[in-house]
Tab-separated table of C-alpha atoms in Angstrom:
chain	number	residue	atom	x	y	z
A	1	UNK	CA	-4.806	21.915	-0.156
A	2	UNK	CA	-3.526	25.234	-1.424
A	3	UNK	CA	-4.297	28.878	-0.859
A	4	UNK	CA	-2.124	30.986	-3.153
A	5	UNK	CA	1.478	30.359	-2.067
A	6	UNK	CA	0.458	28.379	1.029
A	7	UNK	CA	0.102	24.616	1.044
A	8	UNK	CA	-0.956	22.148	3.770
A	9	UNK	CA	-1.421	18.375	3.715
A	10	UNK	CA	-1.567	15.285	5.944
A	11	UNK	CA	0.464	12.098	5.565
A	12	UNK	CA	0.122	8.512	6.808
A	13	UNK	CA	3.195	6.301	6.375
A	14	UNK	CA	4.849	9.200	4.501
A	15	UNK	CA	2.073	9.115	1.873
A	16	UNK	CA	-0.129	12.155	1.338
A	17	UNK	CA	-3.790	11.428	2.032
A	18	UNK	CA	-6.374	11.998	-0.693
A	19	UNK	CA	-8.492	15.143	-0.350
A	20	UNK	CA	-12.180	15.260	-1.310
A	21	UNK	CA	-14.836	17.954	-1.701
A	22	UNK	CA	-12.694	21.082	-1.276
A	23	UNK	CA	-14.564	24.209	-0.178
A	24	UNK	CA	-13.247	27.772	-0.054
A	25	UNK	CA	-14.511	30.620	2.106
A	26	UNK	CA	-15.840	33.788	0.505
A	27	UNK	CA	-12.793	35.804	1.593
A	28	UNK	CA	-10.388	33.176	0.224
A	29	UNK	CA	-8.592	32.747	3.559
A	30	UNK	CA	-9.982	29.359	4.564
A	31	UNK	CA	-10.220	26.058	2.718
A	32	UNK	CA	-11.584	22.737	3.941
A	33	UNK	CA	-11.718	19.171	2.644
A	34	UNK	CA	-12.422	15.586	3.686
A	35	UNK	CA	-9.663	13.024	4.187
A	36	UNK	CA	-9.805	9.254	4.874
A	37	UNK	CA	-8.676	8.389	8.399
A	38	UNK	CA	-6.953	5.042	8.940
A	39	UNK	CA	-7.487	3.261	12.232
A	40	UNK	CA	-4.407	2.851	14.476
A	41	UNK	CA	-2.228	4.790	12.019
A	42	UNK	CA	0.088	7.616	13.058
A	43	UNK	CA	-0.152	10.739	10.936
A	44	UNK	CA	1.777	13.954	10.403
A	45	UNK	CA	0.621	17.450	9.465
A	46	UNK	CA	2.712	19.425	6.959
A	47	UNK	CA	2.683	22.997	5.704
A	48	UNK	CA	4.720	25.111	3.326
A	49	UNK	CA	4.953	28.568	1.797
A	50	UNK	CA	6.661	29.324	-1.513
A	51	UNK	CA	6.825	33.095	-0.927
A	52	UNK	CA	9.060	33.597	2.071
A	53	UNK	CA	12.216	35.538	2.844
A	54	UNK	CA	14.872	35.333	5.567
A	55	UNK	CA	13.366	38.462	7.098
A	56	UNK	CA	9.976	36.782	7.549
A	57	UNK	CA	8.831	34.171	10.028
A	58	UNK	CA	5.681	32.171	9.421
A	59	UNK	CA	4.073	30.189	12.178
A	60	UNK	CA	1.607	27.300	12.013
A	61	UNK	CA	-0.677	26.297	14.858
A	62	UNK	CA	-2.222	22.820	14.737
A	63	UNK	CA	-5.503	21.962	16.460
A	64	UNK	CA	-6.926	18.420	16.533
A	65	UNK	CA	-10.511	17.769	17.646
A	66	UNK	CA	-10.468	21.176	19.324
A	67	UNK	CA	-7.223	20.513	21.243
A	68	UNK	CA	-4.292	22.791	20.451
A	69	UNK	CA	-1.031	20.988	19.782
A	70	UNK	CA	1.284	24.002	19.911
A	71	UNK	CA	2.997	26.285	17.394
A	72	UNK	CA	5.795	25.553	14.972
A	73	UNK	CA	7.757	28.170	13.041
A	74	UNK	CA	8.377	27.897	9.308
A	75	UNK	CA	11.804	29.101	8.267
A	76	UNK	CA	13.847	29.180	5.069
A	77	UNK	CA	16.072	26.127	5.472
A	78	UNK	CA	17.228	25.376	1.942
A	79	UNK	CA	19.731	27.772	0.359
A	80	UNK	CA	18.885	26.387	-3.073
A	81	UNK	CA	15.237	27.444	-2.566
A	82	UNK	CA	15.398	30.602	-0.405
A	83	UNK	CA	11.716	31.442	-0.926
A	84	UNK	CA	10.425	28.136	0.480
A	85	UNK	CA	9.750	27.702	4.194
A	86	UNK	CA	8.113	24.629	5.673
A	87	UNK	CA	7.247	22.826	8.863
A	88	UNK	CA	5.442	19.778	10.220
A	89	UNK	CA	3.974	18.228	13.338
A	90	UNK	CA	3.520	14.553	14.209
A	91	UNK	CA	3.375	14.686	18.029
A	92	UNK	CA	2.731	16.854	21.091
A	93	UNK	CA	5.062	17.713	23.947
A	94	UNK	CA	3.993	16.327	27.311
A	95	UNK	CA	7.088	17.425	29.285
A	96	UNK	CA	10.524	18.887	28.682
A	97	UNK	CA	11.753	15.440	27.632
A	98	UNK	CA	8.710	13.469	26.445
A	99	UNK	CA	6.228	13.535	23.574
A	100	UNK	CA	3.170	11.583	22.371
A	101	UNK	CA	2.499	10.863	18.680
A	102	UNK	CA	-0.670	11.817	16.823
A	103	UNK	CA	-2.734	8.938	15.482
A	104	UNK	CA	-6.154	7.994	14.175
A	105	UNK	CA	-7.952	5.412	16.305
A	106	UNK	CA	-11.394	3.991	16.921
A	107	UNK	CA	-13.681	6.402	18.747
A	108	UNK	CA	-14.008	5.499	22.419
A	109	UNK	CA	-17.676	4.916	23.321
A	110	UNK	CA	-19.581	4.215	26.519
A	111	UNK	CA	-23.156	3.426	27.596
A	112	UNK	CA	-22.792	5.597	30.711
A	113	UNK	CA	-25.808	7.912	30.553
A	114	UNK	CA	-23.926	10.509	32.605
A	115	UNK	CA	-22.042	11.328	29.409
A	116	UNK	CA	-25.121	11.408	27.183
A	117	UNK	CA	-25.351	15.207	27.339
A	118	UNK	CA	-21.665	15.937	27.912
A	119	UNK	CA	-20.202	18.923	26.090
A	120	UNK	CA	-18.507	17.982	22.824
A	121	UNK	CA	-16.172	20.255	20.895
A	122	UNK	CA	-17.683	21.415	17.579
A	123	UNK	CA	-14.229	20.761	16.095
A	124	UNK	CA	-14.365	17.041	16.855
A	125	UNK	CA	-13.536	15.161	13.660
A	126	UNK	CA	-11.285	17.864	12.231
A	127	UNK	CA	-7.619	18.856	12.056
A	128	UNK	CA	-7.025	22.573	11.659
A	129	UNK	CA	-3.870	24.419	10.616
A	130	UNK	CA	-3.721	28.207	11.146
A	131	UNK	CA	-0.831	29.898	9.355
A	132	UNK	CA	0.255	33.361	10.490
A	133	UNK	CA	3.127	35.728	9.901
A	134	UNK	CA	4.765	36.374	13.281
A	135	UNK	CA	7.710	38.127	14.868
A	136	UNK	CA	9.509	37.561	18.129
A	137	UNK	CA	8.727	39.723	21.112
A	138	UNK	CA	12.134	40.647	22.643
A	139	UNK	CA	10.596	42.822	25.349
A	140	UNK	CA	8.886	39.748	26.799
A	141	UNK	CA	12.022	37.625	27.166
A	142	UNK	CA	12.909	38.963	30.605
A	143	UNK	CA	9.376	38.151	31.793
A	144	UNK	CA	9.257	34.684	30.305
A	145	UNK	CA	7.411	32.176	32.445
A	146	UNK	CA	8.475	28.541	32.755
A	147	UNK	CA	6.705	26.466	30.126
A	148	UNK	CA	3.604	24.549	31.116
A	149	UNK	CA	4.035	21.094	29.629
A	150	UNK	CA	1.255	18.699	28.907
A	151	UNK	CA	-2.245	19.634	27.902
A	152	UNK	CA	-5.491	17.737	27.924
A	153	UNK	CA	-4.083	15.082	25.644
A	154	UNK	CA	-6.562	12.414	26.638
A	155	UNK	CA	-9.081	10.608	24.465
A	156	UNK	CA	-12.590	12.004	24.742
A	157	UNK	CA	-15.146	9.292	25.452
A	158	UNK	CA	-18.553	9.715	23.797
A	159	UNK	CA	-21.888	8.156	24.594
A	160	UNK	CA	-22.748	5.422	22.110
A	161	UNK	CA	-25.908	7.291	21.087
A	162	UNK	CA	-24.066	10.549	20.480
A	163	UNK	CA	-24.571	12.028	17.017
A	164	UNK	CA	-20.882	12.958	17.064
A	165	UNK	CA	-19.799	9.310	17.196
A	166	UNK	CA	-18.325	8.860	13.715
A	167	UNK	CA	-16.010	5.881	13.925
A	168	UNK	CA	-12.601	7.506	14.464
A	169	UNK	CA	-11.010	10.247	16.525
A	170	UNK	CA	-7.532	11.722	16.895
A	171	UNK	CA	-5.751	10.169	19.852
A	172	UNK	CA	-2.305	10.405	21.395
A	173	UNK	CA	-0.026	7.381	21.294
A	174	UNK	CA	2.472	5.958	23.732
A	175	UNK	CA	4.785	8.526	25.277
A	176	UNK	CA	8.405	8.528	24.150
A	177	UNK	CA	11.527	10.448	25.122
A	178	UNK	CA	12.463	13.556	23.143
A	179	UNK	CA	14.140	16.825	24.044
A	180	UNK	CA	11.747	19.780	23.714
A	181	UNK	CA	12.813	23.393	23.594
A	182	UNK	CA	10.819	26.301	24.895
A	183	UNK	CA	9.475	28.436	22.071
A	184	UNK	CA	10.143	32.144	21.859
A	185	UNK	CA	7.328	34.558	22.694
A	186	UNK	CA	5.739	35.789	19.472
A	187	UNK	CA	3.519	38.557	18.217
A	188	UNK	CA	1.115	37.800	15.373
A	189	UNK	CA	1.684	40.225	12.504
A	190	UNK	CA	-1.194	38.939	10.359
A	191	UNK	CA	-3.353	35.876	9.886
A	192	UNK	CA	-2.715	34.325	6.477
A	193	UNK	CA	-4.794	31.170	6.032
A	194	UNK	CA	-6.694	28.376	7.724
A	195	UNK	CA	-6.733	24.794	6.456
A	196	UNK	CA	-9.389	22.426	7.852
A	197	UNK	CA	-9.134	18.673	7.273
A	198	UNK	CA	-12.330	16.834	8.205
A	199	UNK	CA	-11.596	13.142	8.624
A	200	UNK	CA	-13.808	10.045	8.509
A	201	UNK	CA	-13.250	6.328	7.712
A	202	UNK	CA	-13.069	5.855	3.933
A	203	UNK	CA	-16.101	3.523	4.027
A	204	UNK	CA	-18.209	6.317	5.510
A	205	UNK	CA	-16.935	8.854	2.964
A	206	UNK	CA	-17.907	6.483	0.144
A	207	UNK	CA	-21.319	5.775	1.656
A	208	UNK	CA	-22.021	9.509	1.845
A	209	UNK	CA	-20.886	10.102	-1.725
A	210	UNK	CA	-17.913	12.251	-0.660
A	211	UNK	CA	-15.268	9.792	-1.886
A	212	UNK	CA	-15.666	7.871	-5.174
A	213	UNK	CA	-16.715	4.212	-4.982
A	214	UNK	CA	-14.289	1.336	-5.416
A	215	UNK	CA	-13.654	0.422	-9.066
A	216	UNK	CA	-13.797	-3.370	-9.031
A	217	UNK	CA	-11.912	-5.347	-11.717
A	218	UNK	CA	-14.186	-7.156	-14.158
A	219	UNK	CA	-14.333	-10.917	-13.696
A	220	UNK	CA	-13.467	-13.372	-16.440
A	221	UNK	CA	-16.387	-14.275	-18.638
A	222	UNK	CA	-18.241	-11.028	-18.035
A	223	UNK	CA	-20.079	-9.509	-20.957
A	224	UNK	CA	-17.441	-6.839	-21.404
A	225	UNK	CA	-14.726	-9.489	-21.726
A	226	UNK	CA	-16.530	-11.423	-24.441
A	227	UNK	CA	-15.620	-10.738	-28.011
A	228	UNK	CA	-18.413	-8.923	-29.818
A	229	UNK	CA	-18.553	-9.313	-33.596
A	230	UNK	CA	-19.909	-6.314	-35.420
A	231	UNK	CA	-21.453	-7.650	-38.661
A	232	UNK	CA	-22.281	-4.187	-39.923
A	233	UNK	CA	-18.828	-3.766	-41.398
A	234	UNK	CA	-18.233	-4.667	-45.060
A	235	UNK	CA	-15.294	-6.946	-44.310
A	236	UNK	CA	-17.348	-8.934	-41.811
A	237	UNK	CA	-20.233	-9.208	-44.292
A	238	UNK	CA	-17.915	-10.713	-46.892
A	239	UNK	CA	-16.464	-13.147	-44.365
A	240	UNK	CA	-19.947	-14.229	-43.258
A	241	UNK	CA	-21.081	-14.752	-46.894
A	242	UNK	CA	-17.974	-16.827	-47.611
A	243	UNK	CA	-18.609	-18.990	-44.563
A	244	UNK	CA	-22.241	-19.526	-45.613
A	245	UNK	CA	-21.123	-20.670	-49.079
A	246	UNK	CA	-18.728	-23.189	-47.552
A	247	UNK	CA	-21.464	-24.584	-45.330
A	248	UNK	CA	-23.898	-24.876	-48.246
A	249	UNK	CA	-21.284	-26.718	-50.324
A	250	UNK	CA	-20.624	-29.077	-47.455
A	251	UNK	CA	-24.351	-29.645	-47.074
A	252	UNK	CA	-24.731	-30.581	-50.731
A	253	UNK	CA	-21.831	-32.987	-50.450
A	254	UNK	CA	-23.395	-34.700	-47.454
A	255	UNK	CA	-26.744	-34.956	-49.203
A	256	UNK	CA	-25.090	-36.736	-52.154
A	257	UNK	CA	-23.476	-39.214	-49.798
A	258	UNK	CA	-26.854	-39.761	-48.162
A	259	UNK	CA	-28.511	-40.533	-51.471
A	260	UNK	CA	-25.824	-43.104	-52.283
A	261	UNK	CA	-26.314	-44.750	-48.906
A	262	UNK	CA	-30.082	-45.087	-49.513
A	263	UNK	CA	-29.557	-46.673	-52.945
A	264	UNK	CA	-27.115	-49.182	-51.493
A	265	UNK	CA	-29.404	-49.973	-48.590
A	266	UNK	CA	-32.360	-50.738	-50.853
A	267	UNK	CA	-30.258	-53.153	-52.875
A	268	UNK	CA	-29.156	-54.940	-49.688
A	269	UNK	CA	-32.650	-54.986	-48.166
A	270	UNK	CA	-31.740	-52.737	-45.184
A	271	UNK	CA	-34.504	-50.244	-44.292
A	272	UNK	CA	-33.338	-46.611	-43.997
A	273	UNK	CA	-35.017	-43.313	-43.145
A	274	UNK	CA	-36.521	-41.597	-46.170
A	275	UNK	CA	-34.716	-38.333	-45.522
A	276	UNK	CA	-31.378	-37.665	-43.970
A	277	UNK	CA	-31.817	-33.871	-43.576
A	278	UNK	CA	-35.203	-32.243	-43.110
A	279	UNK	CA	-35.803	-28.903	-44.864
A	280	UNK	CA	-34.765	-26.023	-42.645
A	281	UNK	CA	-32.906	-28.285	-40.193
A	282	UNK	CA	-29.846	-26.726	-38.584
A	283	UNK	CA	-26.723	-28.825	-38.993
A	284	UNK	CA	-23.998	-28.843	-36.412
A	285	UNK	CA	-20.796	-29.403	-38.364
A	286	UNK	CA	-18.535	-29.196	-35.381
Protein backbone atom coordinates (compact mmCIF):
# COMPACT_ATOMS: atom_id res chain seq x y z
CA UNK A 1 0.00 0.00 0.00
CA UNK A 2 1.07 3.57 -0.61
CA UNK A 3 0.38 6.95 0.92
CA UNK A 4 2.18 9.62 -1.09
CA UNK A 5 5.91 8.89 -0.72
CA UNK A 6 5.37 6.19 1.92
CA UNK A 7 5.03 2.52 1.08
CA UNK A 8 4.40 -0.56 3.26
CA UNK A 9 3.94 -4.23 2.37
CA UNK A 10 4.13 -7.76 3.79
CA UNK A 11 6.09 -10.69 2.36
CA UNK A 12 5.95 -14.47 2.75
CA UNK A 13 8.93 -16.40 1.35
CA UNK A 14 10.27 -13.08 0.01
CA UNK A 15 7.13 -12.64 -2.13
CA UNK A 16 4.87 -9.65 -1.59
CA UNK A 17 1.35 -10.66 -0.57
CA UNK A 18 -1.61 -9.56 -2.67
CA UNK A 19 -3.66 -6.67 -1.27
CA UNK A 20 -7.45 -6.47 -1.63
CA UNK A 21 -10.14 -3.86 -0.97
CA UNK A 22 -7.96 -0.84 -0.12
CA UNK A 23 -9.65 1.86 1.96
CA UNK A 24 -8.34 5.34 2.74
CA UNK A 25 -9.27 7.54 5.68
CA UNK A 26 -10.83 10.95 5.10
CA UNK A 27 -7.66 12.76 6.18
CA UNK A 28 -5.48 10.63 3.88
CA UNK A 29 -3.20 9.49 6.72
CA UNK A 30 -4.42 5.91 7.07
CA UNK A 31 -4.93 3.13 4.54
CA UNK A 32 -6.08 -0.43 5.12
CA UNK A 33 -6.40 -3.59 3.04
CA UNK A 34 -6.94 -7.34 3.28
CA UNK A 35 -4.13 -9.85 2.74
CA UNK A 36 -4.16 -13.67 2.52
CA UNK A 37 -2.51 -15.31 5.53
CA UNK A 38 -0.72 -18.62 4.99
CA UNK A 39 -0.74 -21.15 7.80
CA UNK A 40 2.64 -21.96 9.41
CA UNK A 41 4.42 -19.41 7.20
CA UNK A 42 6.86 -16.83 8.53
CA UNK A 43 6.30 -13.30 7.28
CA UNK A 44 8.12 -9.98 7.26
CA UNK A 45 6.82 -6.41 7.37
CA UNK A 46 8.51 -3.82 5.13
CA UNK A 47 8.29 -0.05 4.79
CA UNK A 48 9.94 2.64 2.72
CA UNK A 49 9.93 6.37 2.05
CA UNK A 50 11.12 7.95 -1.20
CA UNK A 51 11.36 11.48 0.25
CA UNK A 52 14.02 11.34 2.92
CA UNK A 53 17.25 13.16 3.67
CA UNK A 54 20.29 12.42 5.84
CA UNK A 55 19.03 15.04 8.28
CA UNK A 56 15.75 13.17 8.81
CA UNK A 57 14.99 10.00 10.73
CA UNK A 58 11.79 8.09 10.12
CA UNK A 59 10.62 5.45 12.53
CA UNK A 60 8.17 2.59 12.04
CA UNK A 61 6.34 0.85 14.86
CA UNK A 62 4.80 -2.55 14.13
CA UNK A 63 1.82 -3.92 16.06
CA UNK A 64 0.43 -7.43 15.49
CA UNK A 65 -2.95 -8.46 16.92
CA UNK A 66 -2.66 -5.55 19.34
CA UNK A 67 0.84 -6.53 20.55
CA UNK A 68 3.62 -4.02 19.91
CA UNK A 69 6.74 -5.48 18.36
CA UNK A 70 9.04 -2.50 18.87
CA UNK A 71 10.35 0.38 16.75
CA UNK A 72 12.75 0.35 13.84
CA UNK A 73 14.40 3.42 12.33
CA UNK A 74 14.45 4.07 8.60
CA UNK A 75 17.68 5.61 7.38
CA UNK A 76 19.21 6.52 4.04
CA UNK A 77 21.48 3.55 3.36
CA UNK A 78 22.09 3.70 -0.37
CA UNK A 79 24.32 6.50 -1.68
CA UNK A 80 22.97 5.94 -5.18
CA UNK A 81 19.44 6.70 -3.91
CA UNK A 82 19.92 9.26 -1.10
CA UNK A 83 16.20 10.06 -0.86
CA UNK A 84 15.14 6.47 -0.12
CA UNK A 85 15.03 5.14 3.44
CA UNK A 86 13.65 1.74 4.36
CA UNK A 87 13.27 -0.79 7.11
CA UNK A 88 11.70 -4.14 7.95
CA UNK A 89 10.72 -6.44 10.78
CA UNK A 90 10.41 -10.23 10.80
CA UNK A 91 10.85 -11.02 14.52
CA UNK A 92 10.67 -9.66 18.08
CA UNK A 93 13.40 -9.42 20.68
CA UNK A 94 12.85 -11.60 23.73
CA UNK A 95 16.21 -10.89 25.44
CA UNK A 96 19.51 -9.19 24.71
CA UNK A 97 20.57 -12.24 22.70
CA UNK A 98 17.39 -13.99 21.53
CA UNK A 99 14.50 -13.34 19.15
CA UNK A 100 11.30 -15.07 17.97
CA UNK A 101 10.08 -14.92 14.36
CA UNK A 102 6.67 -13.67 13.27
CA UNK A 103 4.43 -16.23 11.59
CA UNK A 104 0.86 -16.96 10.61
CA UNK A 105 -0.59 -20.04 12.29
CA UNK A 106 -3.90 -21.70 13.05
CA UNK A 107 -5.89 -19.88 15.71
CA UNK A 108 -5.66 -21.64 19.07
CA UNK A 109 -9.15 -22.56 20.33
CA UNK A 110 -10.55 -24.07 23.51
CA UNK A 111 -13.92 -25.23 24.87
CA UNK A 112 -13.09 -23.84 28.33
CA UNK A 113 -16.10 -21.67 29.17
CA UNK A 114 -13.94 -19.57 31.49
CA UNK A 115 -12.56 -17.94 28.35
CA UNK A 116 -15.94 -17.46 26.68
CA UNK A 117 -16.15 -13.81 27.78
CA UNK A 118 -12.42 -13.10 27.96
CA UNK A 119 -11.25 -9.71 26.72
CA UNK A 120 -10.07 -9.79 23.11
CA UNK A 121 -8.06 -7.04 21.46
CA UNK A 122 -10.05 -5.18 18.78
CA UNK A 123 -6.86 -5.33 16.69
CA UNK A 124 -6.87 -9.13 16.55
CA UNK A 125 -6.53 -10.17 12.91
CA UNK A 126 -4.53 -7.12 11.86
CA UNK A 127 -0.93 -5.97 11.40
CA UNK A 128 -0.41 -2.25 11.82
CA UNK A 129 2.55 -0.09 10.80
CA UNK A 130 2.77 3.47 12.20
CA UNK A 131 5.35 5.65 10.46
CA UNK A 132 6.59 8.78 12.23
CA UNK A 133 9.33 11.33 11.81
CA UNK A 134 11.46 11.21 14.97
CA UNK A 135 14.61 12.65 16.48
CA UNK A 136 16.88 11.40 19.22
CA UNK A 137 16.55 12.76 22.71
CA UNK A 138 20.15 13.42 23.91
CA UNK A 139 19.03 14.83 27.25
CA UNK A 140 17.57 11.44 28.15
CA UNK A 141 20.73 9.41 27.54
CA UNK A 142 22.12 9.93 31.03
CA UNK A 143 18.81 8.73 32.49
CA UNK A 144 18.47 5.71 30.25
CA UNK A 145 16.98 2.70 31.97
CA UNK A 146 18.08 -0.87 31.24
CA UNK A 147 15.94 -2.32 28.47
CA UNK A 148 13.03 -4.54 29.42
CA UNK A 149 13.24 -7.52 27.10
CA UNK A 150 10.38 -9.78 26.23
CA UNK A 151 6.77 -8.77 26.01
CA UNK A 152 3.57 -10.74 26.05
CA UNK A 153 4.62 -12.72 23.01
CA UNK A 154 2.33 -15.64 23.69
CA UNK A 155 -0.49 -16.98 21.54
CA UNK A 156 -3.92 -15.82 22.65
CA UNK A 157 -6.33 -18.72 23.05
CA UNK A 158 -9.95 -18.05 22.07
CA UNK A 159 -13.13 -19.88 22.94
CA UNK A 160 -14.35 -21.97 20.03
CA UNK A 161 -17.63 -20.04 19.96
CA UNK A 162 -15.90 -16.66 19.89
CA UNK A 163 -16.93 -14.42 16.99
CA UNK A 164 -13.28 -13.39 16.72
CA UNK A 165 -12.18 -16.92 15.81
CA UNK A 166 -11.25 -16.48 12.15
CA UNK A 167 -8.92 -19.33 11.30
CA UNK A 168 -5.47 -17.75 11.71
CA UNK A 169 -3.59 -15.52 14.11
CA UNK A 170 -0.10 -14.04 14.31
CA UNK A 171 2.11 -16.18 16.52
CA UNK A 172 5.75 -16.19 17.55
CA UNK A 173 7.99 -19.01 16.40
CA UNK A 174 10.83 -20.88 18.03
CA UNK A 175 13.34 -18.66 19.79
CA UNK A 176 16.75 -18.26 18.18
CA UNK A 177 19.98 -16.50 19.12
CA UNK A 178 20.60 -12.98 17.83
CA UNK A 179 22.39 -9.96 19.24
CA UNK A 180 19.97 -7.10 19.98
CA UNK A 181 21.00 -3.53 20.58
CA UNK A 182 19.22 -1.09 22.81
CA UNK A 183 17.46 1.60 20.81
CA UNK A 184 18.08 5.28 21.40
CA UNK A 185 15.42 7.32 23.19
CA UNK A 186 13.36 9.22 20.63
CA UNK A 187 10.97 12.12 20.41
CA UNK A 188 8.16 11.96 17.85
CA UNK A 189 8.29 15.02 15.60
CA UNK A 190 5.12 14.17 13.65
CA UNK A 191 2.92 11.23 12.78
CA UNK A 192 3.04 10.55 9.04
CA UNK A 193 0.93 7.52 8.16
CA UNK A 194 -0.69 4.33 9.39
CA UNK A 195 -0.91 1.15 7.32
CA UNK A 196 -3.32 -1.58 8.48
CA UNK A 197 -3.15 -5.07 6.98
CA UNK A 198 -6.17 -7.20 7.90
CA UNK A 199 -5.37 -10.86 7.31
CA UNK A 200 -7.57 -13.92 6.78
CA UNK A 201 -7.13 -17.32 5.04
CA UNK A 202 -7.52 -16.87 1.27
CA UNK A 203 -10.50 -19.28 1.25
CA UNK A 204 -12.36 -17.00 3.65
CA UNK A 205 -11.49 -13.88 1.63
CA UNK A 206 -12.88 -15.55 -1.50
CA UNK A 207 -16.02 -16.73 0.27
CA UNK A 208 -16.69 -13.17 1.45
CA UNK A 209 -16.11 -11.71 -1.99
CA UNK A 210 -13.01 -9.76 -0.89
CA UNK A 211 -10.58 -11.76 -3.04
CA UNK A 212 -11.47 -12.86 -6.60
CA UNK A 213 -12.47 -16.49 -7.14
CA UNK A 214 -10.13 -19.09 -8.61
CA UNK A 215 -10.05 -19.09 -12.42
CA UNK A 216 -10.18 -22.78 -13.28
CA UNK A 217 -8.72 -23.99 -16.60
CA UNK A 218 -11.33 -25.26 -19.05
CA UNK A 219 -11.40 -29.02 -19.49
CA UNK A 220 -10.95 -30.72 -22.84
CA UNK A 221 -14.17 -31.19 -24.74
CA UNK A 222 -15.91 -28.25 -23.11
CA UNK A 223 -18.18 -26.15 -25.28
CA UNK A 224 -15.64 -23.36 -25.45
CA UNK A 225 -13.00 -25.75 -26.79
CA UNK A 226 -15.19 -27.05 -29.60
CA UNK A 227 -14.83 -25.50 -32.99
CA UNK A 228 -17.87 -23.42 -33.89
CA UNK A 229 -18.57 -22.91 -37.58
CA UNK A 230 -20.20 -19.62 -38.42
CA UNK A 231 -22.21 -20.20 -41.62
CA UNK A 232 -23.22 -16.57 -41.88
CA UNK A 233 -20.03 -15.68 -43.70
CA UNK A 234 -20.00 -15.67 -47.52
CA UNK A 235 -16.97 -17.95 -47.77
CA UNK A 236 -18.62 -20.55 -45.55
CA UNK A 237 -21.85 -20.33 -47.58
CA UNK A 238 -19.95 -21.09 -50.77
CA UNK A 239 -18.13 -24.00 -49.14
CA UNK A 240 -21.40 -25.44 -47.83
CA UNK A 241 -23.07 -25.13 -51.28
CA UNK A 242 -20.10 -26.86 -52.92
CA UNK A 243 -20.27 -29.70 -50.43
CA UNK A 244 -24.01 -30.11 -51.03
CA UNK A 245 -23.43 -30.36 -54.80
CA UNK A 246 -20.83 -33.08 -54.28
CA UNK A 247 -23.19 -35.06 -52.09
CA UNK A 248 -26.04 -34.75 -54.60
CA UNK A 249 -23.76 -35.94 -57.42
CA UNK A 250 -22.67 -38.89 -55.33
CA UNK A 251 -26.30 -39.67 -54.55
CA UNK A 252 -27.23 -39.73 -58.23
CA UNK A 253 -24.31 -42.02 -58.97
CA UNK A 254 -25.40 -44.45 -56.27
CA UNK A 255 -28.98 -44.41 -57.52
CA UNK A 256 -27.78 -45.38 -61.02
CA UNK A 257 -25.83 -48.28 -59.60
CA UNK A 258 -28.92 -49.33 -57.66
CA UNK A 259 -31.05 -49.36 -60.78
CA UNK A 260 -28.52 -51.56 -62.57
CA UNK A 261 -28.49 -53.97 -59.65
CA UNK A 262 -32.30 -54.30 -59.77
CA UNK A 263 -32.30 -55.01 -63.52
CA UNK A 264 -29.66 -57.69 -63.08
CA UNK A 265 -31.48 -59.24 -60.15
CA UNK A 266 -34.75 -59.56 -62.08
CA UNK A 267 -32.97 -61.34 -64.91
CA UNK A 268 -31.40 -63.79 -62.44
CA UNK A 269 -34.62 -64.33 -60.48
CA UNK A 270 -33.27 -62.82 -57.21
CA UNK A 271 -35.88 -60.71 -55.35
CA UNK A 272 -34.69 -57.21 -54.36
CA UNK A 273 -36.22 -54.28 -52.51
CA UNK A 274 -38.17 -51.95 -54.78
CA UNK A 275 -36.30 -48.87 -53.64
CA UNK A 276 -32.76 -48.46 -52.48
CA UNK A 277 -33.14 -44.89 -51.12
CA UNK A 278 -36.42 -43.55 -49.79
CA UNK A 279 -37.29 -39.91 -50.58
CA UNK A 280 -35.93 -37.60 -47.91
CA UNK A 281 -33.72 -40.31 -46.38
CA UNK A 282 -30.46 -39.06 -44.90
CA UNK A 283 -27.43 -40.88 -46.26
CA UNK A 284 -24.34 -41.41 -44.18
CA UNK A 285 -21.47 -41.37 -46.66
CA UNK A 286 -18.79 -41.79 -44.07
